[in-house]
Amino acid sequence: MGPVDIGFIERCESWILESRFFPSKVGGKPAWLNLSHIPDAKSVECKTCGEPCVFLCQVYAPLSTDEAFHRTLFVFICKNYQCCRENYNGNIRVIRQQIGRSNEFYPFEPPKEEKDWRPDI
C-alpha cells in the first residue's frame, strides 16, 4: 500500500481556493481545473430523482504521469434524503478532470501561494 494523505477542514483566505492554486476544498462552488470543459447540469443529475446534485467537495489528486499531472475529483451529492439508500450510489456524482503539466491554462512551474500571483489565470 502506498502513502496516505489525511486532510483537515480549516478556514482560509478565499483567494487560495481559486483554480490557479489547485485547491482541495469543501463546499462553495467548484474551482474547475479544465476551464474549457466545464461539465453541464446533466452530468451532475441524481440518478434517482433527476434533480441536480449539489457540490460537496473537491480533492486535488495529481498523478506522476504526463497526462494527469494535475488531477482533481469533484464530488456532488443529491440533497434529497430519500435518494440516499444503503449500498446505492446513484445519489452521488464524481467528476474527474485532469490535464498535463504542459497545458493551455496554468504555468509549467508550481504556483506561489501568494494572493497577487498570476491573477490573470
Short mmCIF file of N, CA and C in Angstrom, two decimals:
data_model
loop_
_atom_site.label_atom_id
_atom_site.label_comp_id
_atom_site.label_asym_id
_atom_site.label_seq_id
_atom_site.Cartn_x
_atom_site.Cartn_y
_atom_site.Cartn_z
N MET A 1 0.84 -1.17 0.00
CA MET A 1 0.00 0.00 0.00
C MET A 1 0.89 1.24 0.00
N GLY A 2 0.49 2.24 -0.77
CA GLY A 2 1.25 3.48 -0.87
C GLY A 2 0.96 4.42 0.28
N PRO A 3 1.56 5.60 0.23
CA PRO A 3 1.34 6.57 1.30
C PRO A 3 -0.11 7.07 1.31
N VAL A 4 -0.55 7.49 2.46
CA VAL A 4 -1.90 8.02 2.64
C VAL A 4 -1.79 9.46 3.13
N ASP A 5 -2.53 10.36 2.50
CA ASP A 5 -2.59 11.75 2.95
C ASP A 5 -3.90 11.96 3.67
N ILE A 6 -3.87 12.66 4.77
CA ILE A 6 -5.07 12.98 5.52
C ILE A 6 -5.24 14.49 5.50
N GLY A 7 -6.45 14.93 5.18
CA GLY A 7 -6.72 16.36 5.15
C GLY A 7 -7.68 16.76 6.24
N PHE A 8 -7.60 18.01 6.62
CA PHE A 8 -8.48 18.57 7.64
C PHE A 8 -9.12 19.83 7.09
N ILE A 9 -10.35 20.08 7.47
CA ILE A 9 -11.04 21.28 7.04
C ILE A 9 -10.65 22.42 7.97
N GLU A 10 -10.24 23.54 7.35
CA GLU A 10 -9.93 24.72 8.14
C GLU A 10 -10.23 25.96 7.31
N ARG A 11 -10.48 27.05 7.97
CA ARG A 11 -10.74 28.31 7.27
C ARG A 11 -9.47 28.79 6.58
N CYS A 12 -9.68 29.47 5.45
CA CYS A 12 -8.53 30.04 4.74
C CYS A 12 -9.01 31.26 3.96
N GLU A 13 -8.08 31.99 3.43
CA GLU A 13 -8.41 33.14 2.59
C GLU A 13 -9.07 32.65 1.31
N SER A 14 -10.05 33.37 0.80
CA SER A 14 -10.79 32.92 -0.38
C SER A 14 -9.91 32.80 -1.63
N TRP A 15 -8.87 33.63 -1.76
CA TRP A 15 -8.04 33.59 -2.95
C TRP A 15 -7.29 32.26 -3.10
N ILE A 16 -7.00 31.59 -2.01
CA ILE A 16 -6.26 30.32 -2.09
C ILE A 16 -7.13 29.20 -2.65
N LEU A 17 -8.44 29.43 -2.75
CA LEU A 17 -9.37 28.42 -3.26
C LEU A 17 -9.65 28.58 -4.75
N GLU A 18 -8.94 29.48 -5.41
CA GLU A 18 -9.11 29.68 -6.85
C GLU A 18 -8.41 28.58 -7.63
N SER A 19 -8.89 28.31 -8.83
CA SER A 19 -8.36 27.23 -9.67
C SER A 19 -6.85 27.29 -9.83
N ARG A 20 -6.28 28.48 -9.91
CA ARG A 20 -4.84 28.63 -10.17
C ARG A 20 -3.97 28.03 -9.07
N PHE A 21 -4.55 27.73 -7.90
CA PHE A 21 -3.78 27.14 -6.80
C PHE A 21 -4.10 25.65 -6.59
N PHE A 22 -4.89 25.05 -7.48
CA PHE A 22 -5.23 23.62 -7.43
C PHE A 22 -5.73 23.21 -6.04
N PRO A 23 -6.81 23.83 -5.58
CA PRO A 23 -7.26 23.58 -4.21
C PRO A 23 -8.00 22.26 -4.01
N SER A 24 -7.94 21.77 -2.80
CA SER A 24 -8.88 20.77 -2.28
C SER A 24 -9.77 21.59 -1.35
N LYS A 25 -11.08 21.37 -1.41
CA LYS A 25 -11.95 22.20 -0.59
C LYS A 25 -13.30 21.53 -0.38
N VAL A 26 -14.03 22.04 0.59
CA VAL A 26 -15.37 21.55 0.91
C VAL A 26 -16.34 22.71 0.78
N GLY A 27 -17.43 22.49 0.04
CA GLY A 27 -18.49 23.49 -0.09
C GLY A 27 -18.14 24.62 -1.03
N GLY A 28 -19.09 25.54 -1.15
CA GLY A 28 -18.91 26.66 -2.06
C GLY A 28 -19.19 26.24 -3.48
N LYS A 29 -18.39 26.73 -4.40
CA LYS A 29 -18.52 26.39 -5.82
C LYS A 29 -17.25 25.68 -6.27
N PRO A 30 -17.36 24.79 -7.25
CA PRO A 30 -16.16 24.10 -7.74
C PRO A 30 -15.15 25.09 -8.33
N ALA A 31 -13.89 24.82 -8.11
CA ALA A 31 -12.80 25.56 -8.76
C ALA A 31 -12.30 24.65 -9.87
N TRP A 32 -12.97 24.71 -11.02
CA TRP A 32 -12.70 23.77 -12.11
C TRP A 32 -11.24 23.82 -12.55
N LEU A 33 -10.72 22.68 -12.87
CA LEU A 33 -9.33 22.55 -13.31
C LEU A 33 -9.20 22.86 -14.80
N ASN A 34 -10.04 22.23 -15.60
CA ASN A 34 -10.01 22.42 -17.05
C ASN A 34 -11.11 23.42 -17.41
N LEU A 35 -10.72 24.65 -17.65
CA LEU A 35 -11.68 25.73 -17.84
C LEU A 35 -12.40 25.69 -19.18
N SER A 36 -11.95 24.88 -20.11
CA SER A 36 -12.63 24.77 -21.40
C SER A 36 -13.59 23.58 -21.44
N HIS A 37 -13.64 22.78 -20.38
CA HIS A 37 -14.53 21.62 -20.32
C HIS A 37 -15.26 21.60 -18.98
N ILE A 38 -16.06 22.62 -18.74
CA ILE A 38 -16.84 22.67 -17.50
C ILE A 38 -18.08 21.82 -17.71
N PRO A 39 -18.33 20.84 -16.85
CA PRO A 39 -19.46 19.94 -17.03
C PRO A 39 -20.81 20.67 -17.02
N ASP A 40 -21.76 20.12 -17.77
CA ASP A 40 -23.09 20.71 -17.79
C ASP A 40 -23.94 20.13 -16.66
N ALA A 41 -25.13 20.69 -16.47
CA ALA A 41 -26.02 20.29 -15.38
C ALA A 41 -26.40 18.82 -15.46
N LYS A 42 -26.53 18.29 -16.67
CA LYS A 42 -26.92 16.88 -16.85
C LYS A 42 -25.90 15.94 -16.21
N SER A 43 -24.64 16.31 -16.22
CA SER A 43 -23.60 15.42 -15.69
C SER A 43 -23.59 15.34 -14.17
N VAL A 44 -24.33 16.22 -13.50
CA VAL A 44 -24.41 16.15 -12.04
C VAL A 44 -25.83 15.87 -11.54
N GLU A 45 -26.65 15.29 -12.41
CA GLU A 45 -28.01 14.92 -12.01
C GLU A 45 -28.01 13.67 -11.15
N CYS A 46 -28.89 13.64 -10.17
CA CYS A 46 -29.09 12.45 -9.34
C CYS A 46 -29.72 11.37 -10.22
N LYS A 47 -29.21 10.16 -10.16
CA LYS A 47 -29.76 9.06 -10.96
C LYS A 47 -31.10 8.58 -10.43
N THR A 48 -31.46 8.98 -9.22
CA THR A 48 -32.73 8.55 -8.63
C THR A 48 -33.86 9.52 -8.95
N CYS A 49 -33.67 10.79 -8.61
CA CYS A 49 -34.77 11.76 -8.76
C CYS A 49 -34.61 12.68 -9.97
N GLY A 50 -33.42 12.71 -10.57
CA GLY A 50 -33.18 13.55 -11.73
C GLY A 50 -32.88 15.01 -11.43
N GLU A 51 -32.90 15.38 -10.15
CA GLU A 51 -32.58 16.76 -9.76
C GLU A 51 -31.07 16.96 -9.77
N PRO A 52 -30.63 18.21 -9.95
CA PRO A 52 -29.19 18.46 -9.91
C PRO A 52 -28.63 18.21 -8.50
N CYS A 53 -27.50 17.56 -8.43
CA CYS A 53 -26.83 17.36 -7.15
C CYS A 53 -26.11 18.65 -6.77
N VAL A 54 -25.80 18.80 -5.50
CA VAL A 54 -25.09 19.99 -5.03
C VAL A 54 -23.61 19.64 -4.83
N PHE A 55 -22.78 20.64 -4.98
CA PHE A 55 -21.34 20.46 -4.82
C PHE A 55 -21.01 20.16 -3.36
N LEU A 56 -20.30 19.08 -3.12
CA LEU A 56 -19.89 18.70 -1.76
C LEU A 56 -18.43 19.08 -1.52
N CYS A 57 -17.53 18.59 -2.39
CA CYS A 57 -16.11 18.86 -2.18
C CYS A 57 -15.32 18.57 -3.45
N GLN A 58 -14.07 18.98 -3.42
CA GLN A 58 -13.14 18.61 -4.48
C GLN A 58 -11.82 18.25 -3.84
N VAL A 59 -11.15 17.29 -4.46
CA VAL A 59 -9.88 16.79 -3.94
C VAL A 59 -8.85 16.86 -5.06
N TYR A 60 -7.79 17.60 -4.83
CA TYR A 60 -6.68 17.64 -5.79
C TYR A 60 -5.88 16.37 -5.59
N ALA A 61 -5.82 15.55 -6.63
CA ALA A 61 -5.18 14.23 -6.52
C ALA A 61 -4.29 14.00 -7.74
N PRO A 62 -3.17 14.72 -7.84
CA PRO A 62 -2.31 14.60 -9.01
C PRO A 62 -1.64 13.24 -9.10
N LEU A 63 -1.30 12.88 -10.32
CA LEU A 63 -0.55 11.65 -10.57
C LEU A 63 0.80 12.03 -11.17
N SER A 64 1.74 11.15 -11.07
CA SER A 64 3.06 11.44 -11.63
C SER A 64 3.16 10.94 -13.07
N THR A 65 2.13 11.21 -13.84
CA THR A 65 2.14 10.90 -15.27
C THR A 65 1.95 12.21 -16.03
N ASP A 66 2.44 12.25 -17.25
CA ASP A 66 2.34 13.49 -18.03
C ASP A 66 0.90 13.90 -18.28
N GLU A 67 0.01 12.95 -18.58
CA GLU A 67 -1.36 13.31 -18.95
C GLU A 67 -2.26 13.63 -17.75
N ALA A 68 -1.84 13.29 -16.54
CA ALA A 68 -2.66 13.57 -15.35
C ALA A 68 -1.83 14.25 -14.26
N PHE A 69 -0.91 15.10 -14.69
CA PHE A 69 -0.06 15.78 -13.71
C PHE A 69 -0.91 16.61 -12.76
N HIS A 70 -1.94 17.26 -13.30
CA HIS A 70 -2.94 17.96 -12.48
C HIS A 70 -4.22 17.14 -12.59
N ARG A 71 -4.75 16.70 -11.48
CA ARG A 71 -5.98 15.90 -11.48
C ARG A 71 -6.80 16.27 -10.26
N THR A 72 -8.09 16.53 -10.48
CA THR A 72 -8.99 16.89 -9.39
C THR A 72 -10.26 16.06 -9.50
N LEU A 73 -10.74 15.58 -8.36
CA LEU A 73 -12.01 14.87 -8.28
C LEU A 73 -13.03 15.80 -7.64
N PHE A 74 -14.17 15.97 -8.31
CA PHE A 74 -15.25 16.83 -7.83
C PHE A 74 -16.41 15.94 -7.41
N VAL A 75 -16.88 16.11 -6.19
CA VAL A 75 -17.94 15.25 -5.65
C VAL A 75 -19.22 16.07 -5.46
N PHE A 76 -20.31 15.55 -6.01
CA PHE A 76 -21.63 16.17 -5.89
C PHE A 76 -22.57 15.16 -5.24
N ILE A 77 -23.54 15.63 -4.47
CA ILE A 77 -24.47 14.75 -3.78
C ILE A 77 -25.88 15.32 -3.86
N CYS A 78 -26.87 14.43 -3.97
CA CYS A 78 -28.26 14.86 -4.01
C CYS A 78 -28.68 15.32 -2.62
N LYS A 79 -29.38 16.44 -2.55
CA LYS A 79 -29.81 16.94 -1.25
C LYS A 79 -31.14 16.34 -0.80
N ASN A 80 -31.75 15.51 -1.64
CA ASN A 80 -33.00 14.83 -1.29
C ASN A 80 -32.65 13.58 -0.47
N TYR A 81 -32.98 13.58 0.79
CA TYR A 81 -32.61 12.46 1.67
C TYR A 81 -33.21 11.14 1.21
N GLN A 82 -34.31 11.17 0.47
CA GLN A 82 -34.94 9.93 0.01
C GLN A 82 -34.10 9.22 -1.05
N CYS A 83 -33.18 9.93 -1.66
CA CYS A 83 -32.32 9.32 -2.68
C CYS A 83 -31.13 8.60 -2.07
N CYS A 84 -30.90 8.80 -0.79
CA CYS A 84 -29.78 8.17 -0.09
C CYS A 84 -30.23 6.82 0.44
N ARG A 85 -29.70 5.75 -0.15
CA ARG A 85 -30.08 4.40 0.26
C ARG A 85 -28.84 3.56 0.51
N GLU A 86 -28.98 2.59 1.36
CA GLU A 86 -27.87 1.70 1.69
C GLU A 86 -27.40 0.95 0.44
N ASN A 87 -26.09 0.87 0.26
CA ASN A 87 -25.46 0.16 -0.85
C ASN A 87 -25.90 0.68 -2.22
N TYR A 88 -26.14 1.96 -2.31
CA TYR A 88 -26.57 2.59 -3.57
C TYR A 88 -25.82 3.91 -3.72
N ASN A 89 -25.28 4.16 -4.90
CA ASN A 89 -24.51 5.40 -5.08
C ASN A 89 -25.09 6.32 -6.16
N GLY A 90 -26.33 6.08 -6.55
CA GLY A 90 -26.94 6.90 -7.59
C GLY A 90 -27.17 8.34 -7.20
N ASN A 91 -27.09 8.63 -5.91
CA ASN A 91 -27.29 10.00 -5.43
C ASN A 91 -25.97 10.77 -5.32
N ILE A 92 -24.89 10.14 -5.73
CA ILE A 92 -23.56 10.77 -5.68
C ILE A 92 -22.98 10.78 -7.09
N ARG A 93 -22.43 11.90 -7.49
CA ARG A 93 -21.78 12.01 -8.80
C ARG A 93 -20.35 12.50 -8.57
N VAL A 94 -19.40 11.87 -9.22
CA VAL A 94 -18.00 12.28 -9.13
C VAL A 94 -17.50 12.57 -10.54
N ILE A 95 -16.91 13.73 -10.70
CA ILE A 95 -16.34 14.13 -11.98
C ILE A 95 -14.84 14.26 -11.80
N ARG A 96 -14.09 13.63 -12.69
CA ARG A 96 -12.64 13.74 -12.66
C ARG A 96 -12.21 14.64 -13.81
N GLN A 97 -11.39 15.62 -13.50
CA GLN A 97 -10.75 16.44 -14.53
C GLN A 97 -9.25 16.27 -14.38
N GLN A 98 -8.58 16.14 -15.50
CA GLN A 98 -7.12 16.03 -15.45
C GLN A 98 -6.53 16.69 -16.68
N ILE A 99 -5.37 17.28 -16.48
CA ILE A 99 -4.62 17.89 -17.58
C ILE A 99 -3.13 17.65 -17.33
N GLY A 100 -2.36 17.74 -18.38
CA GLY A 100 -0.93 17.54 -18.28
C GLY A 100 -0.22 18.72 -17.63
N ARG A 101 1.02 18.51 -17.32
CA ARG A 101 1.80 19.61 -16.73
C ARG A 101 1.92 20.77 -17.71
N SER A 102 2.14 20.45 -18.97
CA SER A 102 2.12 21.47 -20.03
C SER A 102 0.69 21.54 -20.53
N ASN A 103 0.05 22.69 -20.34
CA ASN A 103 -1.35 22.84 -20.73
C ASN A 103 -1.63 24.29 -21.06
N GLU A 104 -2.83 24.57 -21.55
CA GLU A 104 -3.17 25.93 -22.00
C GLU A 104 -3.59 26.88 -20.89
N PHE A 105 -3.74 26.39 -19.67
CA PHE A 105 -4.27 27.22 -18.59
C PHE A 105 -3.24 27.66 -17.55
N TYR A 106 -2.37 26.76 -17.14
CA TYR A 106 -1.51 27.01 -15.99
C TYR A 106 -0.04 26.92 -16.37
N PRO A 107 0.82 27.68 -15.69
CA PRO A 107 2.25 27.62 -15.97
C PRO A 107 2.84 26.25 -15.64
N PHE A 108 3.97 25.97 -16.25
CA PHE A 108 4.65 24.69 -16.04
C PHE A 108 5.14 24.56 -14.60
N GLU A 109 5.61 25.65 -14.03
CA GLU A 109 6.11 25.63 -12.65
C GLU A 109 4.97 25.78 -11.65
N PRO A 110 5.10 25.20 -10.47
CA PRO A 110 4.03 25.29 -9.46
C PRO A 110 3.74 26.74 -9.06
N PRO A 111 2.51 27.00 -8.62
CA PRO A 111 2.17 28.37 -8.22
C PRO A 111 2.82 28.77 -6.91
N LYS A 112 3.02 30.07 -6.75
CA LYS A 112 3.46 30.60 -5.46
C LYS A 112 2.19 30.91 -4.69
N GLU A 113 2.09 30.48 -3.47
CA GLU A 113 0.87 30.72 -2.68
C GLU A 113 0.87 32.15 -2.15
N GLU A 114 0.68 33.07 -3.08
CA GLU A 114 0.62 34.50 -2.77
C GLU A 114 -0.61 35.07 -3.47
N LYS A 115 -1.33 35.92 -2.79
CA LYS A 115 -2.58 36.47 -3.31
C LYS A 115 -2.42 37.11 -4.68
N ASP A 116 -1.33 37.81 -4.91
CA ASP A 116 -1.14 38.54 -6.16
C ASP A 116 -0.44 37.73 -7.25
N TRP A 117 -0.19 36.45 -7.02
CA TRP A 117 0.47 35.62 -8.02
C TRP A 117 -0.49 35.32 -9.16
N ARG A 118 -0.16 35.72 -10.34
CA ARG A 118 -0.88 35.41 -11.58
C ARG A 118 -2.40 35.50 -11.48
N PRO A 119 -2.95 36.65 -11.10
CA PRO A 119 -4.41 36.77 -11.04
C PRO A 119 -5.07 36.67 -12.40
N ASP A 120 -4.26 36.67 -13.48
CA ASP A 120 -4.79 36.57 -14.84
C ASP A 120 -5.25 35.16 -15.20
N ILE A 121 -4.91 34.17 -14.37
CA ILE A 121 -5.34 32.80 -14.70
C ILE A 121 -6.35 32.28 -13.70
#
